[in-house]
Amino acid sequence: MQSVLSHSWQTVFINANIATMTQAATSYGTLENAALAIADGKIAWLGHMSVLPTLNDAVEVVDVHGMWLTPGLIDCHTHIVYGGNRANEFEMRLQGASYEEIAESGGGIVSTVKATRAASEDELYASALKRLHALHNEGVTSLEIKSGYGLDLDTELKMLRVAKRLGQALPVSIEKTFLGAHALPIEYQDDSDGYIDLVCNTMIPEVAKQGLADAVDVFCEGIGFNIEQTEAVFKAASEHGIRVKVHAEQLSDLGGSELAARYNALSSDHLEYLSKSGAKAMSGAGMVAVLLPGAFYFLRETKLPPIQTLRENNVRMAIASDANPGSSPINSIQLMLNMACTLFRMTPNEALAGVTCNAARALGIDDKVGELAIGMNADIAMWDIKQPAELCYQYGVNPLAALYKYGQKVS
Ligand code: NIG
Ligand code: FE
């Protein structure tokens, strides 16, 4: 892309170290002792200080004094809109019950469904806003939010409207995902095909008509939906021109990722039980593997996602919080960076790519965000650190010095 001439620049960061996170780059795509210019909310120029053009008086110059700039962080898998919480199930698990046992005895996702149906739109908004604040304060400028705790048309629409409204409350771009096929609601206890019918023939058409979903997701799992049901949802979404993604291979290997690859899916998420052929299929389809260390940690999973196989097959890896009341009640992207390295043994470069360029790709927004390059949105996080690995290494002291969205300083 052509760089924009310096006379139209609005803001220029000087004396910066930049982790551009460009897809092709290794080592964070680092540019040291550099400058970055913004015009019209986009990145207009970046390069070494030695080649910075002469600036006119109208340009706001921000001396970064050697701090680091990265793309604004992207959390590409969350369920932050929900009613109630599941602290009681946390206690049950501490007494020995498993996540699956709790789900099978009427707890789990279905118990959050009850609370979410009962909550008003304003109540859902208020509780989700606190979670969004927590993520935004850590540098998040783009975020995905799933429905899936309504499991009836009205509540699913209510959740998606709340997700949309959250994007107007804070300077965070929200991608909305319809996850009607998250669990079986009690009304359909003995009729899972009947529920999938409702999802495909009533919910998806209405959600599409109202423009409330950027993607459609399915929980493909023993305690979720089988392969045939998952495919039916993928077909319905595709007929409405909506991209798909899947929660797959979290607790067992049903082949959800391979199926998703045939439907040009954006991503497959969780993946602890992913097979070699699943990884190959994802690679062939250019899908992103979204890894969720918070759920791995909170459920005390011991089977690691096959990171080395993903690497060998050149599958791009993203990292997300999966923030939700059941398997990952953790609203922190910085903690995910740390966990991706400590629990999954990913490199800090891979972890940071997981919340920038690869997360953008998982959401299909990589033409706009996730990298610092000319023409991309000026969504930029400024960090008071000496080297990028610090973002993964230390947790608990927030190194975020400033945050910019579309070139405007927002914190
Ligand atoms: O991503 N796997 C399915 N869905 C969520 C869990 C939701 C819940 O337990 O409430 C997940 O882990
Ligand atoms: Fe999830």
Tab-separated table of C-alpha atoms in Angstrom, residues 11-256:
chain	number	residue	atom	x	y	z
A	11	THR	CA	-0.033	12.289	14.807
A	12	VAL	CA	3.475	10.891	14.697
A	13	PHE	CA	5.039	8.674	17.329
A	14	ILE	CA	8.793	9.187	17.440
A	15	ASN	CA	11.608	7.312	19.209
A	16	ALA	CA	9.483	4.176	19.317
A	17	ASN	CA	10.244	0.494	19.240
A	18	ILE	CA	7.608	-1.206	17.142
A	19	ALA	CA	6.436	-4.820	17.164
A	20	THR	CA	4.638	-4.661	13.816
A	21	MET	CA	3.459	-8.306	14.055
A	22	THR	CA	3.265	-8.517	10.265
A	23	GLN	CA	2.232	-12.029	9.229
A	24	ALA	CA	5.433	-12.888	7.404
A	25	ALA	CA	7.700	-11.621	10.133
A	26	THR	CA	9.435	-13.553	12.876
A	27	SER	CA	10.686	-11.897	16.073
A	28	TYR	CA	7.624	-9.683	16.398
A	29	GLY	CA	8.337	-7.905	13.089
A	30	THR	CA	10.494	-5.568	15.148
A	31	LEU	CA	11.435	-2.064	14.005
A	32	GLU	CA	13.704	-0.401	16.557
A	33	ASN	CA	14.300	3.336	16.927
A	34	ALA	CA	11.396	4.038	14.628
A	35	ALA	CA	8.500	6.392	13.970
A	36	LEU	CA	4.887	5.738	13.031
A	37	ALA	CA	2.515	8.301	11.497
A	38	ILE	CA	-1.282	8.406	11.494
A	39	ALA	CA	-3.610	10.065	8.998
A	40	ASP	CA	-7.417	9.641	8.866
A	41	GLY	CA	-7.388	7.009	11.603
A	42	LYS	CA	-5.027	4.784	9.643
A	43	ILE	CA	-1.317	4.118	9.663
A	44	ALA	CA	0.155	6.414	7.006
A	45	TRP	CA	3.859	5.736	7.395
A	46	LEU	CA	6.329	3.790	9.518
A	47	GLY	CA	10.062	3.453	9.357
A	48	HIS	CA	13.358	4.220	11.043
A	49	MET	CA	13.843	7.607	12.676
A	50	SER	CA	16.718	8.284	10.284
A	51	VAL	CA	14.342	8.404	7.294
A	52	LEU	CA	11.466	10.273	8.940
A	53	PRO	CA	10.426	13.150	6.639
A	54	THR	CA	10.460	16.710	7.973
A	55	LEU	CA	7.221	17.393	9.829
A	56	ASN	CA	5.078	20.503	9.519
A	57	ASP	CA	3.733	22.372	12.562
A	58	ALA	CA	0.242	20.888	12.389
A	59	VAL	CA	1.438	17.403	13.249
A	60	GLU	CA	1.070	16.229	16.834
A	61	VAL	CA	4.390	14.667	17.788
A	62	VAL	CA	4.359	12.059	20.561
A	63	ASP	CA	7.825	11.182	21.861
A	64	VAL	CA	7.509	7.576	23.009
A	65	HIS	CA	10.976	7.558	24.646
A	66	GLY	CA	11.780	4.016	23.566
A	67	MET	CA	8.549	2.413	24.705
A	68	TRP	CA	7.038	-0.341	22.545
A	69	LEU	CA	4.087	-0.072	20.167
A	70	THR	CA	2.069	-3.140	19.211
A	71	PRO	CA	-1.236	-3.550	17.414
A	72	GLY	CA	-4.200	-3.072	19.769
A	73	LEU	CA	-4.863	-6.534	21.199
A	74	ILE	CA	-7.652	-8.748	19.845
A	75	ASP	CA	-9.611	-11.257	21.931
A	76	CYS	CA	-11.119	-13.495	19.239
A	77	HIS	CA	-13.231	-15.850	21.402
A	78	THR	CA	-15.375	-14.686	24.311
A	79	HIS	CA	-18.762	-15.289	25.882
A	80	ILE	CA	-18.875	-12.144	28.046
A	81	VAL	CA	-22.647	-11.595	27.794
A	82	TYR	CA	-24.429	-13.826	30.321
A	83	GLY	CA	-26.590	-13.765	33.443
A	84	GLY	CA	-25.572	-14.993	36.921
A	85	ASN	CA	-22.399	-16.952	37.551
A	86	ARG	CA	-21.394	-20.534	38.310
A	87	ALA	CA	-19.424	-20.227	41.537
A	88	ASN	CA	-21.599	-23.031	42.981
A	89	GLU	CA	-20.400	-25.402	40.250
A	90	PHE	CA	-16.849	-24.320	40.942
A	91	GLU	CA	-17.385	-25.571	44.500
A	92	MET	CA	-18.921	-28.821	43.198
A	93	ARG	CA	-15.901	-29.404	41.000
A	94	LEU	CA	-13.635	-28.853	43.976
A	95	GLN	CA	-15.541	-31.666	45.673
A	96	GLY	CA	-14.839	-33.988	42.762
A	97	ALA	CA	-17.593	-33.516	40.142
A	98	SER	CA	-16.357	-33.118	36.550
A	99	TYR	CA	-17.383	-30.412	34.036
A	100	GLU	CA	-19.158	-33.075	31.957
A	101	GLU	CA	-20.950	-34.623	34.981
A	102	ILE	CA	-22.252	-31.204	35.998
A	103	ALA	CA	-23.447	-30.526	32.441
A	104	GLU	CA	-25.163	-33.915	32.236
A	105	SER	CA	-27.020	-33.351	35.519
A	106	GLY	CA	-28.643	-30.128	34.324
A	107	GLY	CA	-25.958	-27.701	35.389
A	108	GLY	CA	-23.314	-26.181	33.175
A	109	ILE	CA	-24.304	-24.104	30.176
A	110	VAL	CA	-27.994	-24.801	30.793
A	111	SER	CA	-27.868	-23.196	34.244
A	112	THR	CA	-26.414	-20.020	32.727
A	113	VAL	CA	-29.224	-20.173	30.155
A	114	LYS	CA	-31.797	-19.900	32.946
A	115	ALA	CA	-30.097	-16.835	34.413
A	116	THR	CA	-29.592	-15.236	31.005
A	117	ARG	CA	-33.221	-15.681	30.007
A	118	ALA	CA	-34.306	-14.131	33.313
A	119	ALA	CA	-31.998	-11.105	33.019
A	120	SER	CA	-33.155	-7.894	31.359
A	121	GLU	CA	-31.248	-6.482	28.417
A	122	ASP	CA	-29.944	-3.675	30.644
A	123	GLU	CA	-28.773	-6.118	33.312
A	124	LEU	CA	-26.901	-8.183	30.743
A	125	TYR	CA	-25.371	-5.028	29.325
A	126	ALA	CA	-24.234	-3.751	32.729
A	127	SER	CA	-22.547	-6.999	33.761
A	128	ALA	CA	-20.880	-7.512	30.371
A	129	LEU	CA	-19.647	-3.915	30.326
A	130	LYS	CA	-17.542	-4.585	33.449
A	131	ARG	CA	-15.930	-7.556	31.715
A	132	LEU	CA	-15.320	-5.539	28.573
A	133	HIS	CA	-13.737	-2.776	30.652
A	134	ALA	CA	-11.342	-5.290	32.188
A	135	LEU	CA	-10.209	-6.495	28.763
A	136	HIS	CA	-10.034	-3.006	27.262
A	137	ASN	CA	-7.910	-1.785	30.189
A	138	GLU	CA	-5.377	-4.447	29.239
A	139	GLY	CA	-5.060	-3.157	25.662
A	140	VAL	CA	-7.920	-4.865	23.804
A	141	THR	CA	-9.310	-2.837	20.875
A	142	SER	CA	-11.203	-5.639	19.039
A	143	LEU	CA	-13.233	-8.403	20.604
A	144	GLU	CA	-15.525	-11.220	19.563
A	145	ILE	CA	-18.669	-11.949	21.597
A	146	LYS	CA	-20.804	-15.071	21.193
A	147	SER	CA	-24.454	-15.610	21.973
A	148	GLY	CA	-25.403	-19.105	23.119
A	149	TYR	CA	-26.844	-18.686	26.601
A	150	GLY	CA	-30.353	-17.967	25.309
A	151	LEU	CA	-31.111	-21.055	23.229
A	152	ASP	CA	-34.430	-19.531	22.224
A	153	LEU	CA	-34.880	-16.935	19.524
A	154	ASP	CA	-35.734	-13.991	21.770
A	155	THR	CA	-32.880	-14.478	24.209
A	156	GLU	CA	-30.336	-15.163	21.483
A	157	LEU	CA	-31.367	-11.916	19.763
A	158	LYS	CA	-31.245	-10.128	23.127
A	159	MET	CA	-27.652	-11.282	23.687
A	160	LEU	CA	-26.566	-10.202	20.209
A	161	ARG	CA	-28.158	-6.782	20.660
A	162	VAL	CA	-26.259	-6.402	23.936
A	163	ALA	CA	-23.033	-7.356	22.137
A	164	LYS	CA	-23.701	-4.710	19.513
A	165	ARG	CA	-24.467	-2.082	22.152
A	166	LEU	CA	-21.204	-2.832	23.973
A	167	GLY	CA	-19.333	-1.760	20.862
A	168	GLN	CA	-20.924	1.661	21.145
A	169	ALA	CA	-20.045	1.992	24.851
A	170	LEU	CA	-16.280	1.621	24.584
A	171	PRO	CA	-13.774	2.155	21.775
A	172	VAL	CA	-13.606	-1.566	21.045
A	173	SER	CA	-14.736	-3.106	17.748
A	174	ILE	CA	-17.097	-5.991	18.427
A	175	GLU	CA	-17.533	-9.022	16.173
A	176	LYS	CA	-20.797	-10.803	16.972
A	177	THR	CA	-21.089	-14.574	16.690
A	178	PHE	CA	-24.359	-16.511	16.799
A	179	LEU	CA	-23.864	-19.669	18.892
A	180	GLY	CA	-27.435	-20.993	19.068
A	181	ALA	CA	-26.010	-24.526	18.842
A	182	HIS	CA	-24.165	-24.241	22.168
A	183	ALA	CA	-26.229	-26.698	24.242
A	184	LEU	CA	-29.626	-28.336	24.237
A	185	PRO	CA	-32.304	-26.261	25.991
A	186	ILE	CA	-34.577	-28.168	28.410
A	187	GLU	CA	-37.627	-27.676	26.160
A	188	TYR	CA	-35.858	-29.881	23.576
A	189	GLN	CA	-34.314	-32.352	26.016
A	190	ASP	CA	-35.279	-35.432	23.988
A	191	ASP	CA	-35.255	-33.807	20.581
A	192	SER	CA	-31.852	-32.470	19.670
A	193	ASP	CA	-32.607	-32.710	15.933
A	194	GLY	CA	-35.732	-30.644	16.544
A	195	TYR	CA	-33.637	-27.973	18.225
A	196	ILE	CA	-31.120	-27.962	15.361
A	197	ASP	CA	-34.096	-27.490	13.041
A	198	LEU	CA	-35.078	-24.409	15.035
A	199	VAL	CA	-31.511	-23.077	14.899
A	200	CYS	CA	-31.245	-23.627	11.126
A	201	ASN	CA	-34.702	-22.671	9.957
A	202	THR	CA	-35.843	-20.002	12.413
A	203	MET	CA	-32.920	-18.553	14.345
A	204	ILE	CA	-30.260	-18.228	11.613
A	205	PRO	CA	-32.663	-16.636	9.105
A	206	GLU	CA	-33.834	-14.093	11.702
A	207	VAL	CA	-30.349	-13.315	12.995
A	208	ALA	CA	-29.222	-12.862	9.379
A	209	LYS	CA	-32.208	-10.660	8.557
A	210	GLN	CA	-31.437	-8.394	11.501
A	211	GLY	CA	-27.730	-8.313	10.617
A	212	LEU	CA	-26.833	-9.369	14.140
A	213	ALA	CA	-24.131	-11.944	13.397
A	214	ASP	CA	-20.761	-11.737	11.701
A	215	ALA	CA	-20.237	-15.490	12.138
A	216	VAL	CA	-22.001	-18.681	13.262
A	217	ASP	CA	-20.450	-21.103	15.753
A	218	VAL	CA	-21.343	-24.627	16.974
A	219	PHE	CA	-20.247	-26.614	20.045
A	220	CYS	CA	-19.363	-29.919	18.332
A	221	GLU	CA	-18.876	-32.307	21.251
A	222	GLY	CA	-20.397	-35.250	23.137
A	223	ILE	CA	-22.116	-32.795	25.478
A	224	GLY	CA	-22.868	-30.457	22.546
A	225	PHE	CA	-23.903	-31.424	19.013
A	226	ASN	CA	-22.800	-34.270	16.737
A	227	ILE	CA	-21.140	-33.994	13.329
A	228	GLU	CA	-24.376	-34.248	11.317
A	229	GLN	CA	-26.026	-31.546	13.411
A	230	THR	CA	-22.943	-29.351	13.173
A	231	GLU	CA	-22.977	-29.731	9.394
A	232	ALA	CA	-26.655	-28.770	9.228
A	233	VAL	CA	-25.859	-25.512	11.049
A	234	PHE	CA	-22.862	-24.844	8.772
A	235	LYS	CA	-25.093	-25.351	5.730
A	236	ALA	CA	-27.759	-22.961	7.021
A	237	ALA	CA	-25.149	-20.309	7.849
A	238	SER	CA	-23.495	-20.679	4.453
A	239	GLU	CA	-26.853	-20.296	2.709
A	240	HIS	CA	-27.183	-16.932	4.444
A	241	GLY	CA	-23.647	-15.932	3.488
A	242	ILE	CA	-22.332	-16.076	7.064
A	243	ARG	CA	-18.870	-17.541	7.798
A	244	VAL	CA	-18.662	-20.399	10.294
A	245	LYS	CA	-16.377	-21.474	13.123
A	246	VAL	CA	-16.492	-24.299	15.644
A	247	HIS	CA	-15.809	-25.250	19.254
A	248	ALA	CA	-14.209	-28.608	18.525
A	249	GLU	CA	-11.965	-31.314	19.893
A	250	GLN	CA	-12.149	-29.845	23.407
A	251	LEU	CA	-13.079	-32.984	25.328
A	252	SER	CA	-12.922	-35.628	22.568
A	253	ASP	CA	-12.157	-35.935	18.854
A	254	LEU	CA	-15.349	-35.904	16.797
A	255	GLY	CA	-13.684	-34.531	13.662
A	256	GLY	CA	-15.345	-31.126	13.937
